Short mmCIF file of C-alpha atoms in Angstrom, two decimals:
data_model
loop_
_atom_site.label_atom_id
_atom_site.label_comp_id
_atom_site.label_asym_id
_atom_site.label_seq_id
_atom_site.Cartn_x
_atom_site.Cartn_y
_atom_site.Cartn_z
CA MET A 1 51.98 -110.83 157.61
CA PRO A 2 48.65 -109.15 158.31
CA VAL A 3 46.75 -108.06 155.19
CA PRO A 4 45.72 -104.34 154.93
CA GLY A 5 41.89 -104.36 155.17
CA GLU A 6 41.81 -107.52 157.22
CA SER A 7 42.93 -106.58 160.72
CA VAL A 8 39.69 -105.49 162.11
CA PRO A 9 37.03 -108.19 163.14
CA PRO A 10 33.60 -108.34 161.56
CA PRO A 11 31.21 -105.53 162.93
CA SER A 12 29.10 -108.16 164.62
CA VAL A 13 31.96 -108.96 167.08
CA PRO A 14 32.30 -105.60 168.75
CA LEU A 15 28.65 -104.54 168.25
CA SER A 16 27.38 -107.66 170.03
CA PHE A 17 29.43 -106.83 173.07
CA LEU A 18 28.33 -103.16 172.85
CA ALA A 19 24.61 -103.88 172.50
CA ALA A 20 24.90 -106.41 175.61
CA ALA A 21 26.50 -103.66 177.56
CA GLY A 22 23.84 -101.19 176.82
CA LEU A 23 21.39 -103.83 178.36
CA GLY A 24 23.93 -104.31 181.06
CA LEU A 25 23.91 -100.63 182.03
CA SER A 26 20.06 -100.64 182.43
CA LEU A 27 20.24 -103.86 184.49
CA PHE A 28 22.94 -102.36 186.56
CA GLY A 29 20.77 -99.29 187.25
CA LEU A 30 17.79 -101.57 188.26
CA ALA A 31 20.05 -103.62 190.38
CA VAL A 32 21.23 -100.68 192.40
CA TRP A 33 17.64 -99.56 192.66
CA PHE A 34 16.68 -102.91 194.15
CA ALA A 35 19.82 -103.22 196.39
CA ALA A 36 19.89 -99.69 197.42
CA ASP A 37 19.13 -100.49 200.98
CA ARG A 38 21.87 -103.15 201.22
CA ILE A 39 24.52 -100.96 199.44
CA VAL A 40 24.20 -98.09 202.06
CA THR A 41 23.82 -100.43 205.24
CA SER A 42 26.14 -103.36 204.38
CA PRO A 43 28.13 -102.89 201.08
CA ALA A 44 29.57 -106.46 201.41
CA HIS A 45 25.89 -108.00 201.61
CA PRO A 46 25.40 -110.51 198.75
CA GLY A 47 22.75 -108.37 197.32
CA ALA A 48 25.03 -105.32 197.15
CA LEU A 49 27.67 -107.48 195.69
CA ALA A 50 25.18 -108.78 192.98
CA ALA A 51 24.51 -105.09 191.93
CA VAL A 52 28.23 -104.17 191.90
CA HIS A 53 28.90 -107.31 189.82
CA VAL A 54 26.15 -106.45 187.32
CA GLY A 55 27.82 -103.13 186.78
CA MET A 56 31.41 -104.45 186.66
CA LEU A 57 30.55 -107.34 184.45
CA ALA A 58 27.35 -106.82 182.34
CA PHE A 59 28.11 -103.16 181.65
CA LEU A 60 31.68 -102.07 182.07
CA THR A 61 33.70 -105.16 181.27
CA THR A 62 31.50 -106.23 178.53
CA ALA A 63 31.70 -102.73 176.85
CA VAL A 64 35.43 -102.36 177.42
CA LEU A 65 36.22 -105.93 176.10
CA GLY A 66 34.11 -105.16 173.06
CA ALA A 67 35.91 -101.96 172.35
CA ALA A 68 39.17 -103.60 172.82
CA HIS A 69 38.31 -106.33 170.33
CA GLN A 70 37.83 -103.41 167.82
CA PHE A 71 40.44 -101.14 168.89
CA THR A 72 43.49 -103.20 169.55
CA PRO A 73 43.79 -104.67 166.06
CA VAL A 74 43.29 -101.27 164.49
CA VAL A 75 46.15 -99.63 166.46
CA ALA A 76 48.46 -102.66 166.30
CA ARG A 77 47.60 -103.20 162.70
CA ARG A 78 47.57 -106.94 163.39
CA PRO A 79 44.28 -108.93 163.71
CA LEU A 80 42.88 -110.91 166.61
CA ARG A 81 44.16 -114.49 166.79
CA SER A 82 40.73 -115.80 166.21
CA VAL A 83 37.22 -114.28 165.56
CA THR A 84 35.59 -117.51 166.69
CA VAL A 85 37.21 -117.14 170.03
CA ALA A 86 36.00 -113.54 170.25
CA ARG A 87 32.44 -114.75 169.72
CA VAL A 88 32.98 -117.39 172.41
CA THR A 89 34.24 -114.77 174.70
CA PHE A 90 31.05 -112.81 174.14
CA VAL A 91 29.04 -115.81 174.97
CA GLY A 92 31.08 -116.47 178.05
CA MET A 93 31.04 -112.86 179.06
CA VAL A 94 27.11 -112.82 179.08
CA ALA A 95 26.99 -116.14 180.82
CA THR A 96 29.43 -114.79 183.54
CA ALA A 97 27.43 -111.59 183.88
CA TRP A 98 24.30 -113.56 184.61
CA LEU A 99 25.77 -116.51 186.80
CA LEU A 100 27.77 -114.55 189.18
CA PRO A 101 25.34 -111.79 190.24
CA SER A 102 22.55 -114.47 190.20
CA GLY A 103 24.57 -116.62 192.56
CA PHE A 104 25.30 -113.68 194.87
CA ALA A 105 21.78 -112.50 194.91
CA HIS A 106 19.76 -115.72 195.61
CA GLY A 107 22.21 -118.63 195.30
CA PRO A 108 22.77 -121.35 195.31
CA GLU A 109 26.37 -120.91 196.28
CA SER A 110 27.51 -123.31 193.44
CA LEU A 111 26.27 -120.59 191.16
CA VAL A 112 28.87 -118.13 192.35
CA ALA A 113 31.75 -120.79 191.81
CA ALA A 114 30.41 -121.61 188.42
CA GLY A 115 30.18 -117.93 187.41
CA GLY A 116 33.79 -117.52 188.68
CA VAL A 117 35.14 -120.49 186.56
CA THR A 118 33.22 -119.36 183.58
CA GLY A 119 34.53 -115.83 183.88
CA ALA A 120 38.13 -117.19 184.38
CA VAL A 121 37.96 -119.22 181.21
CA THR A 122 36.28 -116.39 179.28
CA VAL A 123 38.89 -113.79 180.28
CA LEU A 124 41.78 -116.13 179.66
CA LEU A 125 40.29 -116.70 176.10
CA ALA A 126 40.07 -112.97 175.64
CA ALA A 127 43.67 -112.35 176.97
CA TRP A 128 44.83 -115.03 174.53
CA ASN A 129 43.03 -113.63 171.52
CA LEU A 130 44.16 -109.94 172.24
CA SER A 131 47.66 -110.99 172.79
CA GLY A 132 47.98 -111.32 168.83
CA PRO A 133 47.76 -107.63 168.50
CA LEU A 134 49.24 -106.77 171.68
CA SER A 135 52.45 -108.63 170.93
CA VAL A 136 53.28 -106.27 168.12
CA ARG A 137 56.28 -104.18 169.18
CA GLY A 138 56.05 -100.38 169.85
CA ARG A 139 52.82 -98.66 168.63
CA GLY A 140 53.17 -96.24 171.77
CA VAL A 141 51.36 -95.71 174.96
CA PRO A 142 48.04 -97.03 174.11
CA LEU A 143 49.20 -100.51 173.39
CA ALA A 144 51.76 -100.49 176.27
CA GLY A 145 48.83 -99.53 178.63
CA LEU A 146 46.62 -102.25 177.07
CA ARG A 147 49.12 -104.98 177.58
CA LEU A 148 49.20 -104.07 181.32
CA SER A 149 45.55 -103.57 181.69
CA VAL A 150 44.78 -107.00 180.12
CA THR A 151 47.17 -108.47 182.70
CA TYR A 152 45.28 -106.79 185.49
CA LEU A 153 41.98 -108.22 184.09
CA VAL A 154 43.33 -111.71 184.47
CA ALA A 155 44.53 -110.66 187.88
CA THR A 156 41.05 -109.43 188.79
CA VAL A 157 39.40 -112.62 187.76
CA ALA A 158 42.05 -114.68 189.58
CA PHE A 159 41.11 -112.80 192.73
CA GLY A 160 37.39 -113.41 191.90
CA VAL A 161 37.79 -117.12 191.53
CA VAL A 162 39.69 -117.57 194.67
CA TYR A 163 37.02 -115.46 196.52
CA ALA A 164 34.25 -117.42 194.91
CA PHE A 165 35.45 -120.62 196.04
CA ASP A 166 36.55 -119.18 199.58
CA ARG A 167 32.95 -118.59 200.24
CA GLN A 168 32.43 -122.41 200.40
CA ALA A 169 35.88 -123.55 201.50
CA ALA A 170 36.29 -120.83 204.03
CA TRP A 171 40.22 -120.66 203.48
CA PHE A 172 40.33 -117.24 204.95
CA PRO A 173 37.97 -114.71 206.07
CA LEU A 174 36.64 -112.21 203.30
CA LEU A 175 37.39 -109.08 205.17
CA PRO A 176 36.43 -105.75 203.59
CA HIS A 177 40.16 -104.76 202.82
CA ARG A 178 40.57 -108.05 200.90
CA VAL A 179 37.41 -107.31 198.86
CA LEU A 180 38.70 -103.87 198.26
CA ALA A 181 41.96 -105.17 196.74
CA HIS A 182 39.85 -107.16 194.25
CA ALA A 183 37.69 -104.04 193.43
CA HIS A 184 40.64 -101.76 193.04
CA VAL A 185 42.58 -104.21 190.62
CA GLY A 186 39.34 -104.37 188.63
CA LEU A 187 38.33 -100.61 188.63
CA LEU A 188 41.77 -99.02 188.42
CA GLY A 189 44.07 -101.71 186.99
CA TRP A 190 41.84 -103.25 184.31
CA LEU A 191 39.02 -100.69 183.37
CA GLY A 192 40.85 -97.52 184.44
CA LEU A 193 44.07 -98.29 182.75
CA THR A 194 42.53 -99.26 179.66
CA TYR A 195 40.59 -96.01 179.52
CA VAL A 196 43.70 -93.95 180.57
CA ALA A 197 45.76 -95.62 177.68
CA VAL A 198 43.16 -95.67 174.98
CA ALA A 199 42.27 -92.09 175.49
CA GLU A 200 45.87 -91.16 174.28
CA LYS A 201 44.96 -92.37 170.94
CA LEU A 202 41.26 -91.40 170.88
CA TRP A 203 41.23 -87.87 172.22
CA PRO A 204 43.80 -86.19 170.01
CA MET A 205 42.02 -88.05 167.00
CA PHE A 206 38.56 -86.86 168.03
CA LEU A 207 39.72 -83.33 168.64
CA LEU A 208 42.49 -83.03 165.86
CA ALA A 209 44.80 -82.07 168.67
CA HIS A 210 48.48 -82.19 167.88
CA ARG A 211 50.26 -81.57 171.09
CA PRO A 212 53.91 -80.50 170.88
CA ARG A 213 54.53 -83.04 173.69
CA ALA A 214 52.43 -85.62 175.05
CA ARG A 215 54.32 -86.96 178.09
CA GLU A 216 51.34 -86.73 180.39
CA GLY A 217 49.75 -89.75 178.93
CA ALA A 218 52.95 -91.81 179.20
CA TRP A 219 53.29 -90.76 182.89
CA ALA A 220 49.59 -91.58 183.48
CA VAL A 221 49.97 -95.07 182.09
CA GLY A 222 53.22 -95.61 183.93
CA LEU A 223 52.18 -94.36 187.21
CA VAL A 224 48.73 -96.18 187.28
CA GLY A 225 50.27 -99.37 185.96
CA ALA A 226 53.00 -99.31 188.48
CA GLY A 227 50.75 -98.19 191.41
CA VAL A 228 47.91 -100.50 191.13
CA PRO A 229 49.87 -103.75 192.27
CA LEU A 230 51.22 -101.90 195.30
CA LEU A 231 47.89 -100.57 196.14
CA ALA A 232 46.27 -103.93 195.78
CA ALA A 233 48.83 -105.80 197.67
CA GLY A 234 48.75 -103.24 200.53
CA LEU A 235 45.01 -103.48 200.76
CA LEU A 236 45.19 -107.38 200.45
CA PHE A 237 47.58 -107.73 203.34
CA ALA A 238 46.47 -104.80 205.33
CA ALA A 239 49.93 -103.21 204.86
CA PRO A 240 49.63 -99.42 204.79
CA ALA A 241 53.48 -98.96 204.07
CA VAL A 242 52.74 -100.77 200.76
CA ALA A 243 49.38 -99.51 200.00
CA TRP A 244 50.43 -95.75 200.34
CA PRO A 245 53.01 -95.59 197.77
CA GLY A 246 50.68 -97.41 195.45
CA GLY A 247 47.73 -95.09 196.17
CA LEU A 248 49.90 -92.08 195.69
CA ALA A 249 51.26 -93.38 192.42
CA VAL A 250 47.76 -94.28 191.17
CA GLY A 251 46.56 -90.72 192.28
CA ALA A 252 49.44 -89.06 190.48
CA GLY A 253 48.76 -91.05 187.35
CA LEU A 254 45.18 -90.10 187.33
CA VAL A 255 46.12 -86.38 187.96
CA CYS A 256 48.41 -86.76 184.69
CA HIS A 257 45.45 -88.25 182.86
CA LEU A 258 43.36 -85.19 183.58
CA VAL A 259 46.36 -82.93 182.65
CA SER A 260 46.30 -84.83 179.39
CA LEU A 261 42.72 -84.24 178.81
CA VAL A 262 43.33 -80.44 179.31
CA GLN A 263 46.26 -80.38 177.10
CA VAL A 264 44.16 -82.15 174.31
CA VAL A 265 41.36 -79.64 174.65
CA ARG A 266 43.83 -76.67 174.65
CA HIS A 267 45.37 -77.73 171.49
CA ARG A 268 42.21 -78.91 169.73
CA ARG A 269 41.53 -77.94 166.19
CA ARG A 270 37.82 -78.80 166.32
CA PRO A 271 34.96 -77.33 168.23
CA LEU A 272 33.91 -79.09 171.40
CA GLU A 273 31.01 -81.52 170.93
CA LEU A 274 28.92 -83.99 172.68
CA LEU A 275 31.59 -86.44 173.45
CA HIS A 276 33.41 -83.74 175.43
CA GLY A 277 30.44 -83.19 177.56
CA PHE A 278 30.72 -86.86 178.60
CA LEU A 279 34.44 -86.57 179.04
CA PHE A 280 34.28 -83.61 181.38
CA ALA A 281 31.36 -84.90 183.40
CA SER A 282 33.42 -88.25 183.64
CA ALA A 283 36.56 -86.33 184.69
CA ALA A 284 34.69 -84.58 187.41
CA PHE A 285 33.62 -87.88 188.86
CA LEU A 286 37.18 -88.92 188.77
CA VAL A 287 38.11 -85.97 190.82
CA VAL A 288 35.40 -86.84 193.34
CA ALA A 289 36.58 -90.45 193.57
CA VAL A 290 40.16 -89.45 194.32
CA ALA A 291 38.78 -86.97 197.01
CA PHE A 292 36.61 -89.68 198.56
CA GLY A 293 39.56 -92.20 198.34
CA ALA A 294 42.01 -89.72 200.04
CA ALA A 295 39.34 -88.91 202.65
CA ALA A 296 38.78 -92.49 203.54
CA ALA A 297 42.40 -93.07 203.90
CA LEU A 298 43.38 -89.80 205.84
CA LEU A 299 40.45 -88.78 208.01
CA PRO A 300 40.28 -90.00 211.64
CA VAL A 301 36.63 -91.38 211.28
CA ASP A 302 34.83 -94.19 212.67
CA THR A 303 34.32 -97.42 210.78
CA PRO A 304 30.75 -96.74 209.43
CA THR A 305 31.95 -93.42 208.15
CA ARG A 306 34.90 -94.84 206.50
CA THR A 307 32.72 -97.56 204.83
CA ARG A 308 30.65 -94.83 203.53
CA LEU A 309 33.51 -92.88 202.07
CA VAL A 310 35.02 -95.93 200.40
CA THR A 311 31.39 -96.86 198.91
CA ALA A 312 31.24 -93.43 197.56
CA GLU A 313 34.74 -93.63 196.14
CA VAL A 314 33.86 -96.84 194.42
CA ALA A 315 30.54 -95.32 193.15
CA ALA A 316 32.49 -92.35 191.74
CA LEU A 317 34.94 -94.60 189.94
CA ALA A 318 32.07 -96.41 188.43
CA ALA A 319 30.66 -93.21 187.32
CA TRP A 320 33.98 -91.97 185.71
CA LEU A 321 34.27 -95.02 183.76
CA GLY A 322 30.56 -95.39 183.01
CA LEU A 323 30.12 -91.86 181.56
CA ALA A 324 33.35 -92.42 179.58
CA VAL A 325 32.21 -95.56 178.15
CA ILE A 326 28.67 -94.14 177.19
CA GLY A 327 30.27 -91.15 175.73
CA HIS A 328 32.78 -93.09 173.62
CA ALA A 329 30.00 -95.53 172.43
CA HIS A 330 28.48 -92.60 170.73
CA LYS A 331 31.65 -92.33 168.48
CA ILE A 332 32.60 -96.06 168.36
CA VAL A 333 29.20 -97.66 167.54
CA PRO A 334 28.35 -95.27 164.61
CA PHE A 335 31.90 -95.83 163.28
CA ILE A 336 31.37 -99.66 163.27
CA ALA A 337 27.87 -99.41 161.95
CA TYR A 338 29.14 -97.10 159.23
CA LYS A 339 31.37 -99.76 157.93
CA ALA A 340 28.64 -102.27 158.06
CA LEU A 341 26.26 -100.11 156.20
CA ARG A 342 28.78 -99.14 153.44
CA ALA A 343 29.44 -102.94 152.94
CA ARG A 344 25.63 -103.14 152.39
CA GLY A 345 25.64 -100.47 149.84
CA VAL A 346 24.16 -97.64 152.03
CA THR A 347 26.38 -94.73 151.09
CA THR A 348 24.11 -91.72 151.53
CA GLY A 349 22.59 -90.19 154.51
CA ARG A 350 19.23 -88.66 155.05
CA SER A 351 20.36 -85.43 153.54
CA GLY A 352 21.41 -87.11 150.37
CA ARG A 353 25.05 -86.18 151.20
CA PRO A 354 27.61 -89.07 151.69
CA LEU A 355 26.88 -90.99 154.76
CA LEU A 356 28.44 -89.66 157.83
CA PHE A 357 28.78 -90.94 161.47
CA ALA A 358 26.57 -88.08 162.54
CA ASP A 359 23.67 -89.75 160.48
CA LEU A 360 23.80 -92.68 162.63
CA LEU A 361 22.47 -91.12 166.09
CA HIS A 362 19.83 -88.68 167.00
CA ARG A 363 21.78 -85.85 168.64
CA PRO A 364 18.98 -84.39 170.95
CA THR A 365 18.66 -87.98 172.39
CA ALA A 366 22.26 -88.30 172.81
CA ARG A 367 22.44 -84.91 174.71
CA LEU A 368 19.42 -86.08 176.93
CA THR A 369 21.46 -89.38 177.60
CA LEU A 370 24.40 -87.32 178.83
CA ALA A 371 22.14 -85.27 181.18
CA VAL A 372 20.22 -88.32 182.45
CA ALA A 373 23.35 -90.54 183.00
CA ALA A 374 25.24 -87.52 184.75
CA ALA A 375 22.29 -87.01 186.98
CA GLY A 376 21.93 -90.76 187.71
CA TYR A 377 25.42 -91.22 188.55
CA LEU A 378 25.48 -87.93 190.74
CA LEU A 379 22.51 -89.20 192.79
CA ALA A 380 24.11 -92.53 193.13
CA VAL A 381 27.38 -91.21 194.41
CA ALA A 382 25.56 -88.73 196.70
CA GLY A 383 23.27 -91.45 198.03
CA ALA A 384 26.33 -93.71 198.74
CA ALA A 385 28.19 -90.82 200.42
CA ALA A 386 25.04 -89.93 202.67
CA ALA A 387 24.06 -93.46 203.14
CA SER A 388 20.67 -92.43 201.77
CA ARG A 389 18.83 -95.52 200.41
CA ASP A 390 16.07 -93.26 198.61
CA VAL A 391 18.72 -91.00 196.87
CA LEU A 392 20.70 -94.09 195.73
CA ALA A 393 17.62 -95.88 194.51
CA VAL A 394 16.58 -92.88 192.45
CA GLY A 395 20.27 -92.58 191.11
CA GLY A 396 20.00 -96.32 190.02
CA ALA A 397 16.76 -95.95 188.29
CA THR A 398 17.92 -92.85 186.42
CA VAL A 399 21.09 -94.69 185.37
CA ALA A 400 18.77 -97.56 184.09
CA ALA A 401 16.98 -94.98 181.98
CA ALA A 402 20.19 -93.70 180.52
CA GLY A 403 21.02 -97.40 179.53
CA VAL A 404 17.68 -97.49 177.58
CA LEU A 405 18.27 -94.12 175.96
CA VAL A 406 21.79 -94.88 174.61
CA THR A 407 20.92 -98.28 173.56
CA ALA A 408 17.92 -97.24 171.63
CA ASN A 409 19.49 -94.29 170.14
CA LEU A 410 22.56 -96.33 168.75
CA ALA A 411 20.41 -99.14 167.63
CA ILE A 412 17.79 -97.01 165.82
CA GLY A 413 20.17 -94.72 164.10
CA PRO A 414 21.76 -97.21 161.56
CA ARG A 415 18.21 -98.58 160.83
CA ARG A 416 17.10 -95.12 160.01
CA ALA A 417 20.08 -94.80 157.69
CA VAL A 418 19.16 -98.01 156.03
CA ARG A 419 15.73 -96.76 155.30
CA ALA A 420 17.01 -93.25 154.07
CA GLY A 421 19.69 -94.92 152.12
CA GLY A 422 17.17 -97.15 150.47
CA ALA A 423 14.82 -94.16 149.74
CA ALA A 424 17.88 -92.15 148.18
CA THR A 425 18.64 -95.23 146.02
CA SER A 426 14.94 -95.70 144.86
CA SER A 427 14.55 -91.92 144.07
CA MET B 1 51.70 -81.63 147.72
CA ILE B 2 49.85 -82.06 144.40
CA ASP B 3 52.13 -81.56 141.54
CA PRO B 4 50.26 -79.79 138.62
CA SER B 5 53.10 -80.06 136.06
CA THR B 6 52.76 -82.66 133.55
CA ALA B 7 53.62 -82.65 129.77
CA ASP B 8 50.90 -85.17 128.80
CA PRO B 9 47.61 -83.63 128.29
CA GLN B 10 45.69 -87.04 128.79
CA ALA B 11 47.67 -87.53 131.85
CA GLU B 12 46.68 -84.11 133.12
CA SER B 13 42.99 -84.82 132.40
CA ARG B 14 43.15 -88.16 134.33
CA ARG B 15 44.94 -86.37 137.23
CA GLU B 16 42.12 -83.77 137.27
CA ALA B 17 39.41 -86.40 136.93
CA ALA B 18 40.99 -88.46 139.79
CA LEU B 19 41.24 -85.23 141.96
CA ALA B 20 37.48 -84.58 141.20
CA ALA B 21 36.58 -87.99 142.21
CA LEU B 22 38.49 -87.76 145.48
CA GLY B 23 36.47 -84.54 146.18
CA ASP B 24 33.49 -86.83 146.55
CA VAL B 25 35.22 -89.02 149.09
CA TRP B 26 34.18 -87.79 152.54
CA ASP B 27 35.74 -88.36 155.94
CA PRO B 28 32.50 -89.70 157.76
CA GLU B 29 33.80 -88.20 161.11
CA LEU B 30 34.76 -84.72 160.01
CA GLY B 31 32.00 -84.45 157.30
CA LEU B 32 34.36 -83.07 154.73
CA ASP B 33 36.05 -84.47 151.52
CA VAL B 34 39.52 -85.72 151.56
CA VAL B 35 40.97 -83.17 149.21
CA SER B 36 39.70 -80.27 151.42
CA LEU B 37 41.17 -81.95 154.48
CA GLY B 38 44.44 -81.79 152.90
CA LEU B 39 44.68 -85.76 152.97
CA VAL B 40 45.75 -86.11 149.39
CA TYR B 41 49.41 -85.48 148.97
CA ASP B 42 50.07 -86.37 145.28
CA VAL B 43 48.26 -87.70 142.27
CA ARG B 44 50.46 -89.10 139.48
CA ALA B 45 49.12 -90.08 136.17
CA GLU B 46 51.22 -91.86 133.61
CA ASP B 47 50.16 -94.14 130.69
CA ASP B 48 47.25 -96.26 132.01
CA ARG B 49 47.97 -95.78 135.44
CA VAL B 50 47.00 -93.22 138.17
CA GLU B 51 48.84 -93.37 141.52
CA ILE B 52 47.65 -91.47 144.57
CA ASP B 53 49.50 -90.72 147.84
CA MET B 54 47.23 -90.03 150.61
CA THR B 55 47.26 -89.89 154.42
CA LEU B 56 45.06 -89.88 157.45
CA THR B 57 44.79 -87.55 160.35
CA THR B 58 46.46 -90.00 162.57
CA PRO B 59 47.93 -93.47 162.37
CA GLY B 60 45.44 -95.98 163.81
CA CYS B 61 42.58 -93.69 162.76
CA PRO B 62 39.15 -95.58 162.83
CA VAL B 63 38.77 -95.11 159.08
CA SER B 64 42.44 -96.16 158.26
CA GLU B 65 41.27 -99.04 156.29
CA GLN B 66 37.89 -97.59 155.03
CA LEU B 67 39.00 -94.24 153.55
CA PRO B 68 41.79 -95.38 151.15
CA SER B 69 39.47 -98.13 149.84
CA GLU B 70 36.76 -95.59 149.27
CA ALA B 71 39.19 -93.38 147.64
CA GLU B 72 40.45 -96.08 145.28
CA SER B 73 36.85 -97.17 144.36
CA ALA B 74 35.88 -93.60 143.57
CA VAL B 75 38.82 -93.03 141.27
CA ARG B 76 38.42 -96.39 139.54
CA ALA B 77 34.65 -95.46 138.99
CA ALA B 78 35.71 -92.14 137.33
CA LEU B 79 38.56 -93.67 135.17
CA PRO B 80 37.30 -96.96 134.01
CA GLY B 81 39.99 -99.04 132.46
CA VAL B 82 42.77 -97.22 134.40
CA GLU B 83 45.10 -98.99 136.91
CA VAL B 84 44.41 -97.08 140.30
CA THR B 85 46.90 -97.42 143.17
CA VAL B 86 46.26 -95.63 146.45
CA ASN B 87 49.30 -95.48 148.77
CA VAL B 88 48.78 -94.62 152.42
CA VAL B 89 51.83 -92.56 153.47
CA TRP B 90 52.77 -91.17 157.04
CA ASP B 91 55.61 -89.02 155.94
CA PRO B 92 55.16 -86.10 156.29
CA PRO B 93 52.47 -86.64 158.95
CA TRP B 94 49.26 -84.72 158.39
CA THR B 95 48.70 -81.49 160.29
CA PRO B 96 45.69 -79.22 160.58
CA GLU B 97 47.71 -76.62 158.62
CA ARG B 98 46.96 -78.73 155.48
CA LEU B 99 43.10 -78.06 155.82
CA SER B 100 41.82 -75.89 152.94
CA PRO B 101 39.99 -72.55 153.76
CA LEU B 102 36.76 -74.04 153.28
CA ALA B 103 37.62 -76.83 155.59
CA LEU B 104 38.88 -74.44 158.21
CA GLU B 105 35.56 -72.47 157.98
CA ARG B 106 33.50 -75.64 158.24
CA LEU B 107 35.37 -77.01 161.35
CA GLY B 108 35.20 -73.67 163.05
CA PHE B 109 39.01 -74.17 163.33
CA ARG B 110 41.47 -71.70 164.46
CA ARG B 111 44.78 -71.36 162.46
CA ARG B 112 47.63 -71.43 164.72
#
């Protein structure tokens, strides 16, 4: 029987993931900058693959895993199976995020295989650990979605390991549609579904929105969850009859997700704030991604144009998820830091009032982060769509700057609160 | 609902002291105290015990473990030697209609 007050892991667990993800965002931006030429001319080139995997592993998966280690026990009201395993997962994630892209970028090839194996072990540990709280019955759409999304994380890594060894063993040719199957399970099944599910808990809470019905969220999770395996199988086996229903289901689910956002905003009982700037910008990229995906599937274009459209779709999906992660980090990190500061006896903010989450970040910097991150992703998507190396490179550098801003802001805020709390105590 | 009726003046005094202490417990996300937010449903004082029923804006709220603990500490500090129990209750669920006029104004909230 879980003891109230003990279901959440120590703050150092999620904060270590989130701090590493901040660094990962900057490294991702720099990797895009360096590999811009490869990304626009040959998206399957090892240099391009390295950049993409820095974004997927060092930034997005690290951040989402860290948040999941905090969020899942809170919602399920049951702790992780092991805090030690959570810490091992963090180390494994950092190792994977370094090994795999390094192997892609400059070899040796065995580094890719080593990264794949490390990633597989890490993800299996995370899945086992999260299965404790995820095995709680009920608890609504967020936990139902997380159960599926963690399953898709394991599937994504299974794809990755097979592909990593295939590079040496040459069991089958790594054709673009097979790589896309792997990418879409990861982007939509793991990261996308996690966000779609968790948003159903976080959005109403942050906006004090009590919707009369909240069916859109359940439909979103159900449709994305059901559509991803079909889409991935269709892409994997180049079977349009399977891929199409899957793609349509995922598309419909993402539309439900956007309708859910609109409903939450309509029924809000708080003014809109910085988080919602991130959410709206993120949602705009989702619309762009769906449009590029549909264009790539429907338009009678030549192969280079279709490749460009798909690259832009993947970039827009990364922008959707990236802006959502950065925005929510501005809520999650202050909350976790708040608990840690309270435990250290810091109870007042700079104004002398009780310590608030708002005391733990610098709002003008957060607004600047939104502007810089949105601009960076916009340039990256535009660069990918137009096959412009220079635009993509500038986009990457701008995203890297956003990573520095968000990491510095969220790291410095709690330290300032400690100083202010100490000053208030001494006075 | 906070029941003001009590026959025992000492119990009433403790109830008021507990409420005053809860007025200093702030929701760190919303920047308002838990009484103004309508999160305190009932405060009962009897003999050397004070029992508080409070809720949170939503189950699984990030402060679901922190805020009741802070409330209990605040009331204990205000009423030394008194046994304090905080029950987190979900029925009836909290709705924004429970916000005080001050909270409504501070949140820029629109009454529906």
